[in-house]
Short mmCIF file of C-alpha atoms in Angstrom, two decimals:
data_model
loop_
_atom_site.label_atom_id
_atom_site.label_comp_id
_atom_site.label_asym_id
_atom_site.label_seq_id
_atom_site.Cartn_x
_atom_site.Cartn_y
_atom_site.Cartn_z
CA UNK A 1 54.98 27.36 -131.61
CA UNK A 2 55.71 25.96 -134.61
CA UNK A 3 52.29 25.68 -137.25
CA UNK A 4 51.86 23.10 -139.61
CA UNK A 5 48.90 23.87 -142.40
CA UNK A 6 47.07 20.87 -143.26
CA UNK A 7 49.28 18.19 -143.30
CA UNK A 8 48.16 14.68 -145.06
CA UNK A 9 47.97 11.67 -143.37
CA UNK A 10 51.36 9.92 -143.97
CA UNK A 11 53.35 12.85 -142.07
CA UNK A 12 50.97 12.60 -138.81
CA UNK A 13 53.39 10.14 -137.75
CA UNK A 14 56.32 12.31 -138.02
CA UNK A 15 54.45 15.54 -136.96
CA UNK A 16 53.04 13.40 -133.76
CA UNK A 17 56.48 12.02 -132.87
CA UNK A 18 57.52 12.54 -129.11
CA UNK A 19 61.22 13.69 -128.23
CA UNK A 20 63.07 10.31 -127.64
CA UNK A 21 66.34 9.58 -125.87
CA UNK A 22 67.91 6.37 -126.20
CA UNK A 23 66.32 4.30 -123.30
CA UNK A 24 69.57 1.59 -123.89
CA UNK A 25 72.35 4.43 -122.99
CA UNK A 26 70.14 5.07 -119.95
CA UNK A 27 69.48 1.55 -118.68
CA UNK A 28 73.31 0.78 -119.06
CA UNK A 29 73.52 3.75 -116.32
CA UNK A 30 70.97 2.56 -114.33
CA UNK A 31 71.90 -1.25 -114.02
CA UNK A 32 74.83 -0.94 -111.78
CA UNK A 33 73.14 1.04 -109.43
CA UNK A 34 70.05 -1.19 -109.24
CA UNK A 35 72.77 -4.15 -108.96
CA UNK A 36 74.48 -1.87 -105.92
CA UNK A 37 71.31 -1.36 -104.06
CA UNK A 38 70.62 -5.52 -104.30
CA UNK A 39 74.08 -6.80 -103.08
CA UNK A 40 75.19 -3.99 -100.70
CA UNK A 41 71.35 -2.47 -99.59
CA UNK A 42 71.87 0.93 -97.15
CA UNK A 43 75.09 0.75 -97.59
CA UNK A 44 74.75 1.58 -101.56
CA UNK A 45 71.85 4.27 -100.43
CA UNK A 46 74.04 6.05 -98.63
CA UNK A 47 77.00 6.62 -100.94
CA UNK A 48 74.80 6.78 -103.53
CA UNK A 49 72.50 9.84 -101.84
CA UNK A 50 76.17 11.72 -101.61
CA UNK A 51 76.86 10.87 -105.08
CA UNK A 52 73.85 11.85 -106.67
CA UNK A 53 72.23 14.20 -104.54
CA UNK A 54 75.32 15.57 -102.64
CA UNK A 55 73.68 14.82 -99.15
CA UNK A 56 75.27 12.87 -96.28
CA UNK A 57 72.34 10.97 -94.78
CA UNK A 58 72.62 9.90 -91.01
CA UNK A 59 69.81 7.83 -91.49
CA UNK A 60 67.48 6.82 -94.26
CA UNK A 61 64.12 6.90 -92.59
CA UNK A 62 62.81 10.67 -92.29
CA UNK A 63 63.21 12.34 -89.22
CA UNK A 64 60.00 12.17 -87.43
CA UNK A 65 60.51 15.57 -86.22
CA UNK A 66 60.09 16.86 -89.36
CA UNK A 67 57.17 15.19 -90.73
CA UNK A 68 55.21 16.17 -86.91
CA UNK A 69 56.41 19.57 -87.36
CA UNK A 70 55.54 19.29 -91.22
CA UNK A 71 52.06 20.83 -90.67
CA UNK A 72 53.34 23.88 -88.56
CA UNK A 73 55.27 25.06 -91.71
CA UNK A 74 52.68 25.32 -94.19
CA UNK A 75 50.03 28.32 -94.53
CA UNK A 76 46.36 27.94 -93.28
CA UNK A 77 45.47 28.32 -96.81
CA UNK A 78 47.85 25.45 -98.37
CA UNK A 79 46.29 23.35 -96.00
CA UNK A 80 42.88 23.82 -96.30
CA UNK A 81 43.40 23.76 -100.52
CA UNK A 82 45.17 20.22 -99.67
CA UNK A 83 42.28 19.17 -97.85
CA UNK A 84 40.06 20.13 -100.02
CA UNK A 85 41.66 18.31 -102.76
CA UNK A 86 41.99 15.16 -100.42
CA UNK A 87 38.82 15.49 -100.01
CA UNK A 88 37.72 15.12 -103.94
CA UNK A 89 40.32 12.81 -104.52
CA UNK A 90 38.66 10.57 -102.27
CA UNK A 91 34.79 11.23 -103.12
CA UNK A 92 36.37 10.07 -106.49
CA UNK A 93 38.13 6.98 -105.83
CA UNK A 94 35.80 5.65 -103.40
CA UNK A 95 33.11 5.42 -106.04
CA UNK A 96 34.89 3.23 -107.42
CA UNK A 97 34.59 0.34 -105.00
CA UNK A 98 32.83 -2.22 -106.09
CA UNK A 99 30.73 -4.64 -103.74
CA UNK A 100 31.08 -8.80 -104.60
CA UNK A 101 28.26 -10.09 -106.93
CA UNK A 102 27.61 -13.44 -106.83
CA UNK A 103 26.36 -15.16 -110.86
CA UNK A 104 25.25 -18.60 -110.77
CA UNK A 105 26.04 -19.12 -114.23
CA UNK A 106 24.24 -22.08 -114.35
CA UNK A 107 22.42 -24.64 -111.98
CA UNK A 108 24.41 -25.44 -108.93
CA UNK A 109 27.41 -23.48 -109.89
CA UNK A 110 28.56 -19.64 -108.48
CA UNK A 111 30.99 -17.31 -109.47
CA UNK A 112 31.94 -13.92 -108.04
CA UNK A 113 34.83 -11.85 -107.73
CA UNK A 114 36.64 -10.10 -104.94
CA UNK A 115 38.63 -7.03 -104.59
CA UNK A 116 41.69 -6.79 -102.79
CA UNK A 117 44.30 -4.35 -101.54
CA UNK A 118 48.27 -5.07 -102.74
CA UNK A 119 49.40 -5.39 -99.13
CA UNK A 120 52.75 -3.51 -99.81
CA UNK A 121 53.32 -0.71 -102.17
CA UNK A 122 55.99 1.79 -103.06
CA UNK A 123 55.45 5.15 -104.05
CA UNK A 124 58.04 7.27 -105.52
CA UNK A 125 58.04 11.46 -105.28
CA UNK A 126 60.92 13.19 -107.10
CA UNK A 127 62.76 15.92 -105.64
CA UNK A 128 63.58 18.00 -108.78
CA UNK A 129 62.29 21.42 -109.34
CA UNK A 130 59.15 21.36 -107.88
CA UNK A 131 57.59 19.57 -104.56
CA UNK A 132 55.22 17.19 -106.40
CA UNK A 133 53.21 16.88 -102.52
CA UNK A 134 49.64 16.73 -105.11
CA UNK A 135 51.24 12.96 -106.20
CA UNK A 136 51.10 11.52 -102.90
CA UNK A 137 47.57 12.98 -102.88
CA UNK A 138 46.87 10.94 -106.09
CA UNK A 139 48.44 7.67 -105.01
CA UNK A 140 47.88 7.65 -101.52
CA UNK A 141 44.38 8.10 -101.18
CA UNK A 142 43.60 4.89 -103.59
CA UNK A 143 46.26 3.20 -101.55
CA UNK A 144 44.23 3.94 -98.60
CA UNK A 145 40.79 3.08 -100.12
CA UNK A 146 41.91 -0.11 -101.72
CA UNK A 147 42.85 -0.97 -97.93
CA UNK A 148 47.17 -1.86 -99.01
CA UNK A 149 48.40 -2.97 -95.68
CA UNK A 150 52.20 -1.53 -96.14
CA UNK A 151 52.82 2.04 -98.28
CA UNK A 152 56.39 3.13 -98.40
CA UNK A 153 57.23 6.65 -99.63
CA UNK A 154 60.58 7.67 -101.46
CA UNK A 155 61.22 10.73 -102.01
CA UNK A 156 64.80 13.01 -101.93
CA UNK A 157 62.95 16.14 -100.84
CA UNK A 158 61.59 16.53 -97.16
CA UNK A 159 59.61 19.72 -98.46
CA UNK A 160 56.86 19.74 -95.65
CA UNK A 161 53.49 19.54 -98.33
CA UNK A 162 55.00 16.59 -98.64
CA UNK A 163 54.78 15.08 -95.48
CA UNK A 164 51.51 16.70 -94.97
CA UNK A 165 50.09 15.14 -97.65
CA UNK A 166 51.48 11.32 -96.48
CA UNK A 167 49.97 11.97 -92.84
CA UNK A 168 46.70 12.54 -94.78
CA UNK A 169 46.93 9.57 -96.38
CA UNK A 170 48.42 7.25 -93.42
CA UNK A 171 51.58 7.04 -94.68
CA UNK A 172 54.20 6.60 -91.99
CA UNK A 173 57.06 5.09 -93.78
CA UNK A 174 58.65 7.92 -95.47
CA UNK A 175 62.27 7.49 -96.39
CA UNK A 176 64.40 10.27 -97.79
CA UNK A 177 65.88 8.29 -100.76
CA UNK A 178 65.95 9.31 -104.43
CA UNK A 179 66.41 8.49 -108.13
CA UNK A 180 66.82 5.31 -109.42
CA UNK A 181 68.29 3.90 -106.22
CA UNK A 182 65.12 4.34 -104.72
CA UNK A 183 63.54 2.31 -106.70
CA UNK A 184 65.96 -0.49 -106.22
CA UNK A 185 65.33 0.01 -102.57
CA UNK A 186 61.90 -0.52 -102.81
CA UNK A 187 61.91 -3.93 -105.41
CA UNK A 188 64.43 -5.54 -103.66
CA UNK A 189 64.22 -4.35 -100.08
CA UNK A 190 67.20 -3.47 -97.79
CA UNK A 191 68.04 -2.93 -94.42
CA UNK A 192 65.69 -0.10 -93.66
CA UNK A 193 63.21 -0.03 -96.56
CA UNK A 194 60.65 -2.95 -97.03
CA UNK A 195 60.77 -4.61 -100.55
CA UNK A 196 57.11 -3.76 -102.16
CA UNK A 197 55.32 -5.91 -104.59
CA UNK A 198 54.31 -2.68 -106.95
CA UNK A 199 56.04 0.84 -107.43
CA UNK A 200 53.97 3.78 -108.47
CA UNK A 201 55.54 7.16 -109.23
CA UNK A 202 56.84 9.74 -111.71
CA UNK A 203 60.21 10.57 -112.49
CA UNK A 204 62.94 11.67 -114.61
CA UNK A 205 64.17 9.11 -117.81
CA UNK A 206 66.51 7.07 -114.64
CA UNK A 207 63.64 6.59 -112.50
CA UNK A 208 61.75 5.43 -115.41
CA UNK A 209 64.64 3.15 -116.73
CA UNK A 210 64.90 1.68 -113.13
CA UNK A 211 61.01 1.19 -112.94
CA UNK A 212 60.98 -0.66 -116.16
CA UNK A 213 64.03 -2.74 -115.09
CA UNK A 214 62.65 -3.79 -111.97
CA UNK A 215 59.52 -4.64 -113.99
CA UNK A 216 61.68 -7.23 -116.00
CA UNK A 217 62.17 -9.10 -112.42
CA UNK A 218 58.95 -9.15 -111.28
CA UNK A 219 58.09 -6.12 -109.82
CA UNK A 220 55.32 -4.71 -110.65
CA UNK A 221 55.05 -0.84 -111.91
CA UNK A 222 51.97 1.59 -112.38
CA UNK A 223 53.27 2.26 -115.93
CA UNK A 224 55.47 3.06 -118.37
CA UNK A 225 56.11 7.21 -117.81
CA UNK A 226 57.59 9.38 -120.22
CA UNK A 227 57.32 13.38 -119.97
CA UNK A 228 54.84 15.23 -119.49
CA UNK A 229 52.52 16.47 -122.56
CA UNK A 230 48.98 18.20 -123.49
CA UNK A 231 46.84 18.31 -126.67
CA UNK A 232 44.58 20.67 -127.01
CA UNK A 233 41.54 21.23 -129.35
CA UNK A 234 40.09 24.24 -129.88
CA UNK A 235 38.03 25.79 -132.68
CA UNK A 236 36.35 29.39 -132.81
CA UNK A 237 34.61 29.21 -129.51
CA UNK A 238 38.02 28.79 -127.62
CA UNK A 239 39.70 31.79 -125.81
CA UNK A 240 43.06 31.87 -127.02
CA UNK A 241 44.37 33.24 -123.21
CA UNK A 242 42.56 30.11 -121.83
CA UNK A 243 44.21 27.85 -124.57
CA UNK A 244 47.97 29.48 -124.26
CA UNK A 245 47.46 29.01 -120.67
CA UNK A 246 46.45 25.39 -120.24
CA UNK A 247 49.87 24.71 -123.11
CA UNK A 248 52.04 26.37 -120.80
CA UNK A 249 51.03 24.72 -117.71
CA UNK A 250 52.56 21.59 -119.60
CA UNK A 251 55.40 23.16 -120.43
CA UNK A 252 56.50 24.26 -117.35
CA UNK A 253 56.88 20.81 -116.17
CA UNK A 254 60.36 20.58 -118.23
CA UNK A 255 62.35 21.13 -120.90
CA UNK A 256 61.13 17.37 -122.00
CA UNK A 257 57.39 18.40 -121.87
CA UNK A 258 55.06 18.66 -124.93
CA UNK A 259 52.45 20.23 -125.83
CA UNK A 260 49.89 20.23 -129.37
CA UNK A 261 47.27 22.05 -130.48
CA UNK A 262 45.35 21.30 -133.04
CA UNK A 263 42.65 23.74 -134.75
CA UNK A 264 40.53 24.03 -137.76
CA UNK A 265 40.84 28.26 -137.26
CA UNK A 266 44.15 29.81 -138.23
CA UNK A 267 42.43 32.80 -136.83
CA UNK A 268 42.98 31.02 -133.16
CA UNK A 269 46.31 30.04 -133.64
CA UNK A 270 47.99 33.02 -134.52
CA UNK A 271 46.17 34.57 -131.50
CA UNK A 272 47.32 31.38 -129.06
CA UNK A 273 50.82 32.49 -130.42
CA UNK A 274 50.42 35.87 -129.20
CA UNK A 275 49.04 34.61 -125.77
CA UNK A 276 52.01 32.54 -125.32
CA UNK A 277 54.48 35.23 -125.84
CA UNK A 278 52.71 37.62 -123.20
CA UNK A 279 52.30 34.94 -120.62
CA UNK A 280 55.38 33.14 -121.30
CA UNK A 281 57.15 36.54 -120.23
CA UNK A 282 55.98 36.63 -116.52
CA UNK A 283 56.22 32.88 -115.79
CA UNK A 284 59.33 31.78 -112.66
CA UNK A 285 59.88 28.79 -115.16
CA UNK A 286 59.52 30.35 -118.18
CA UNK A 287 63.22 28.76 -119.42
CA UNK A 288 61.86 25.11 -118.94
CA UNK A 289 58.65 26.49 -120.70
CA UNK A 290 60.13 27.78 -124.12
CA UNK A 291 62.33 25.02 -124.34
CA UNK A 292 59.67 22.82 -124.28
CA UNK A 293 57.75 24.65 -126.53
CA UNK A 294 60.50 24.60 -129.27
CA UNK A 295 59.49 20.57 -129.45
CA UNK A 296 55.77 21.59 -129.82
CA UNK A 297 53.96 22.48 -132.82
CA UNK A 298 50.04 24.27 -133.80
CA UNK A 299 48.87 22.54 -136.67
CA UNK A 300 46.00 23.24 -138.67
CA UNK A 301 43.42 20.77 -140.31
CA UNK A 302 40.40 21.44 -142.68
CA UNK A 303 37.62 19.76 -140.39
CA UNK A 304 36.57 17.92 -136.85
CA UNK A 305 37.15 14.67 -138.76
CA UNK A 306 40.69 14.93 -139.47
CA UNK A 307 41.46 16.29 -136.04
CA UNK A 308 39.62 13.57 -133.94
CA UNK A 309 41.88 10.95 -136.32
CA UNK A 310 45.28 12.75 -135.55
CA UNK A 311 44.82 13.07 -131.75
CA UNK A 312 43.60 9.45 -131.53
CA UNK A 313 46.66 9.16 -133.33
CA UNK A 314 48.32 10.92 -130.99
CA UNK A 315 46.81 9.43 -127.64
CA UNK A 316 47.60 12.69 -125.39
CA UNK A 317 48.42 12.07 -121.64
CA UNK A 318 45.96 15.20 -121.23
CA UNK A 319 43.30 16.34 -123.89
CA UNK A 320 41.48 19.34 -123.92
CA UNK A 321 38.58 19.92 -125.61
CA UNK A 322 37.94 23.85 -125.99
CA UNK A 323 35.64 23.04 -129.23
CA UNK A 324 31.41 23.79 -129.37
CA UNK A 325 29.81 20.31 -128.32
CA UNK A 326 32.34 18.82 -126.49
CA UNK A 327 31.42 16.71 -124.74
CA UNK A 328 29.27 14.85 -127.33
CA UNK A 329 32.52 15.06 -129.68
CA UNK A 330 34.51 13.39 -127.13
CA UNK A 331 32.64 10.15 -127.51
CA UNK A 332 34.70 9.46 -130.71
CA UNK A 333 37.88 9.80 -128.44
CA UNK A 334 39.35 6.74 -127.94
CA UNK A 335 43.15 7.40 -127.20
CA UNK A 336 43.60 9.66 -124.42
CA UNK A 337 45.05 9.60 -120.69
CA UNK A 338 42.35 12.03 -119.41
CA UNK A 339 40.15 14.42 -121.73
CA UNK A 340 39.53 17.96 -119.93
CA UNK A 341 35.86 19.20 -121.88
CA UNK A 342 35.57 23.53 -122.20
CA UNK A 343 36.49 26.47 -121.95
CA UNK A 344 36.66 26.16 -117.90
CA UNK A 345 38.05 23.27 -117.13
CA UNK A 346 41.98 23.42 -117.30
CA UNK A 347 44.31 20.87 -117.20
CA UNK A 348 45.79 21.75 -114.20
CA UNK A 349 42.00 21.28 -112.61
CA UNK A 350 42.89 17.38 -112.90
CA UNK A 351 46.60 18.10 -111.81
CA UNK A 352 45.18 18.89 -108.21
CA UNK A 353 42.11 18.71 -107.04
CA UNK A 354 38.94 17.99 -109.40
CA UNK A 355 39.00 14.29 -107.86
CA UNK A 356 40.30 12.22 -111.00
CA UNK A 357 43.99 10.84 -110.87
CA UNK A 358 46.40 12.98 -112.05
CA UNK A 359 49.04 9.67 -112.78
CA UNK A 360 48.46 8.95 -116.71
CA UNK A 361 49.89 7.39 -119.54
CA UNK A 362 52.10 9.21 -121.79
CA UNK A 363 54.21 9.06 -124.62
CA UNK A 364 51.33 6.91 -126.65
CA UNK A 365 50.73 4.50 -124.23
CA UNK A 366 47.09 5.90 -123.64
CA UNK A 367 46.70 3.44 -126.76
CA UNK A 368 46.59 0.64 -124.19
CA UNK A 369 46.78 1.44 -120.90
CA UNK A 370 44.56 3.42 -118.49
CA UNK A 371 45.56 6.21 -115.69
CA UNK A 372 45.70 4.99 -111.39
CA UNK A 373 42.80 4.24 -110.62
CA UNK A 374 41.33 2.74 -107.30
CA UNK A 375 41.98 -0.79 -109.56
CA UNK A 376 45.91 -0.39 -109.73
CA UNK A 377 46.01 -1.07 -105.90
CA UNK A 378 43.71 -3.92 -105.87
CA UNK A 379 44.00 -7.82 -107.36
CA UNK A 380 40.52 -9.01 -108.05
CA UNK A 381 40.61 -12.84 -107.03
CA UNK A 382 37.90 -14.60 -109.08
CA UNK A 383 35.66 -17.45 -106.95
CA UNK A 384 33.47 -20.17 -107.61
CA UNK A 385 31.76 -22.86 -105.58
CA UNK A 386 29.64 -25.61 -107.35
CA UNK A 387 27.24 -27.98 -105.34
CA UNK A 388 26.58 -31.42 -105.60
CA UNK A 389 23.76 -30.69 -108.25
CA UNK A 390 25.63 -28.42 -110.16
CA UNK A 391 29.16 -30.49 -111.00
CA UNK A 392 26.15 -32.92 -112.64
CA UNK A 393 24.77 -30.17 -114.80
CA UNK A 394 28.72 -29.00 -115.97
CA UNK A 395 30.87 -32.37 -115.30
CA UNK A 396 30.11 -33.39 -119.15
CA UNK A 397 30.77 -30.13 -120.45
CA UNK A 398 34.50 -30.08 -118.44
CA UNK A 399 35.11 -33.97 -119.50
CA UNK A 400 33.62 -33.46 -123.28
CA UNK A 401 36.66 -30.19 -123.61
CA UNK A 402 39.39 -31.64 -121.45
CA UNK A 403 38.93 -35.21 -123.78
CA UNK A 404 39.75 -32.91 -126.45
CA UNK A 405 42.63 -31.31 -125.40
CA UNK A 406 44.11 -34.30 -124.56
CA UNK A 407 44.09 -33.34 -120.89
CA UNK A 408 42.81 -36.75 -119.25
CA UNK A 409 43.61 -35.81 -115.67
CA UNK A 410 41.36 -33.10 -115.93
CA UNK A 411 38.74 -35.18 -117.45
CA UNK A 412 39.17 -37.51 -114.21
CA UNK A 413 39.18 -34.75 -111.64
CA UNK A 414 35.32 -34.31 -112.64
CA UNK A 415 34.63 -38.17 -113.39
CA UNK A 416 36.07 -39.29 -109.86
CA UNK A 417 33.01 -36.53 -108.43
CA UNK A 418 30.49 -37.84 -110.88
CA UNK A 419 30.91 -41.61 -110.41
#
């Protein structure tokens, strides 16, 4: 990795900069499929599956055979650590159910709010190079919870974790579609998939493209997605094999990835270095890994301060904390996806199976928005019933406002009660 020694302020923005690709080249690629899938539906799936993914589909939906005989294929020990992490996942997310409470804000008037499930959802799994079965963990089991009558699954790959993991989650509607086109299928419906009122799902810059495209028309999305990336902070009290190891588990995602550390010891940076030359050499991905670590940099800073202002500069997807205190420290984080806290508790802990959603903002949008949650499948419908008594106690407040906005009708619709 690349060090930087004590940079000042105005280059944090340069030093912090993600690798971009132009997002117009891609969406000019990406339109006339999405316009395919909406005027010629399975039709366009099919030609475009042999296009794309060089596979001549019979049909679209999977073959049931395969998902019953998905659990047959898998060891005794994959399925007990996917079970396990179900499990977590949904100790997690079902805390965060919240029960209706009723305010009367004032005399004769009651307002309360009510969760509900999106009845249909989409959820997209790539195929690339690696069966991402853990992401149906972390969207299906909120799907579930929140109670979402209709889940559809796209994915290219029919690797069996990851129909194991949708039987977990009661996902029956699995369809072996990929890429953007999948995504089209699922905003605008065809033949064979049902249209969805919000996608969730990674994917590579197309699938992204088509996610925020679809977004335009109305569809809603989990979030904008960009690659994957870590920050880690670690002073003295870090182990630099812990620290080289969490930075390579995001670089192994792709050659996109990126991953930052940031220290106040040059002492533990030099030694990260080493650590990520001996572990990089026995990693199966190790190519996707030192690419991606040629876009990643070490820098060095003279104290906490500076470091807690250039990674809520930064806003990681993942943060790790690997300092003394850190979970005290990480009170003054407020730009981050998901913040890991010590020297035993990797990333990759929250990739799987800790119980907190693994689906997170990245490329800076941890600035504003938040990771899935059990929330991103529900609408919360806000209620209120006022008696008799109470339109008296509030119908001069409403008339007073509406009078003064011009808005007469208004004024009436409580006037008409009062008189």
């Amino acid at each position: 990795m690349k060090i930087i020694k004590y940079p000042s302020p105005s280059d944090y923005q340069a030093i912090l900069t993600r690798p971009v690709q132009d997002m117009s080249v891609i969406e000019q690629r990406v339109i006339p499929i999405l316009e395919k899938v909406k005027a010629e539906g399975d039709k366009a799936l099919f030609e475009l599956a042999l296009q794309f993914d060089k596979v001549t589909l019979e049909t679209l939906e999977m073959d049931a055979s395969k998902v019953e005989a998905a659990a047959g294929l898998l060891s005794e020990e994959l399925k007990t650590a996917i079970h396990g992490a179900y499990q977590n996942i949904y100790k997690f997310h079902v805390a965060q159910k919240q029960a209706p409470e009723k305010i009367e804000t004032t005399t004769g008037v009651t307002c309360w709010r009510k969760s509900v499930g999106i009845e249909k959802v989409g959820v997209y799994i790539p195929g690339g190079t690696a069966p991402l079965f853990s992401t149906v963990l972390m969207l299906g089991v909120p799907a579930q919870i929140a109670g979402c009558k209709e889940v559809v699954l796209c994915t290219p790959s029919d690797h069996p974790a990851i129909l194991y993991a949708a039987q977990l989650c009661g996902i029956s509607k699995i369809f072996r579609v990929g890429g953007a086109q999948a995504v089209a299928a699922m905003a605008y419906g065809t033949e064979s998939i049902p249209q969805v009122y919000k996608i969730f799902g990674p994917g590579n810059q197309y699938v992204t493209a088509a996610k925020m495209l679809a977004n335009k028309e109305g569809v809603a999305i989990d979030m904008p997605a960009g690659p994957s990336e870590v920050a880690v902070w670690a002073d003295n009290s870090a182990n630099p094999a812990f620290v080289a190891a969490d930075l390579l588990s995001q670089a192994e995602h792709g050659i996109d990835s990126q991953v930052l550390l940031v220290s106040t010891s040059e002492e533990l940076i030099e030694a990260v270095n080493q650590e990520l030359e001996k572990q990089l050499a026995v990693l199966p991905r190790a190519e996707f890994a030192a690419k991606a670590l040629e876009n990643s940099q070490a820098v060095l800073v003279e104290n906490q301060g500076i470091a807690i202002d250039m990674l809520n500069q930064y806003a990681a997807e993942h943060l790790i904390m690997s300092v003394e205190n850190a979970e005290e420290l990480s009170e003054q984080i407020f730009n981050a996806g998901s913040i890991f806290l010590g020297n035993y508790t990797p990333e990759s802990a929250g990739d799987y199976a800790s119980g907190t959603n693994h689906t997170l903002p990245t490329n800076g949008f941890a600035k504003a928005y938040s990771g899935v949650s059990l929330d991103s499948f529900v609408k919360k419908i806000t209620i209120q019933k006022i008696t008799k008594e109470g339109i008296q106690h509030l119908g001069n407040t409403i008339i007073e406002m509406a009078e003064a906005e011009s808005l007469r009708a208004h004024a009436n619709a409580v006037r008409v009660r009062l008189a």
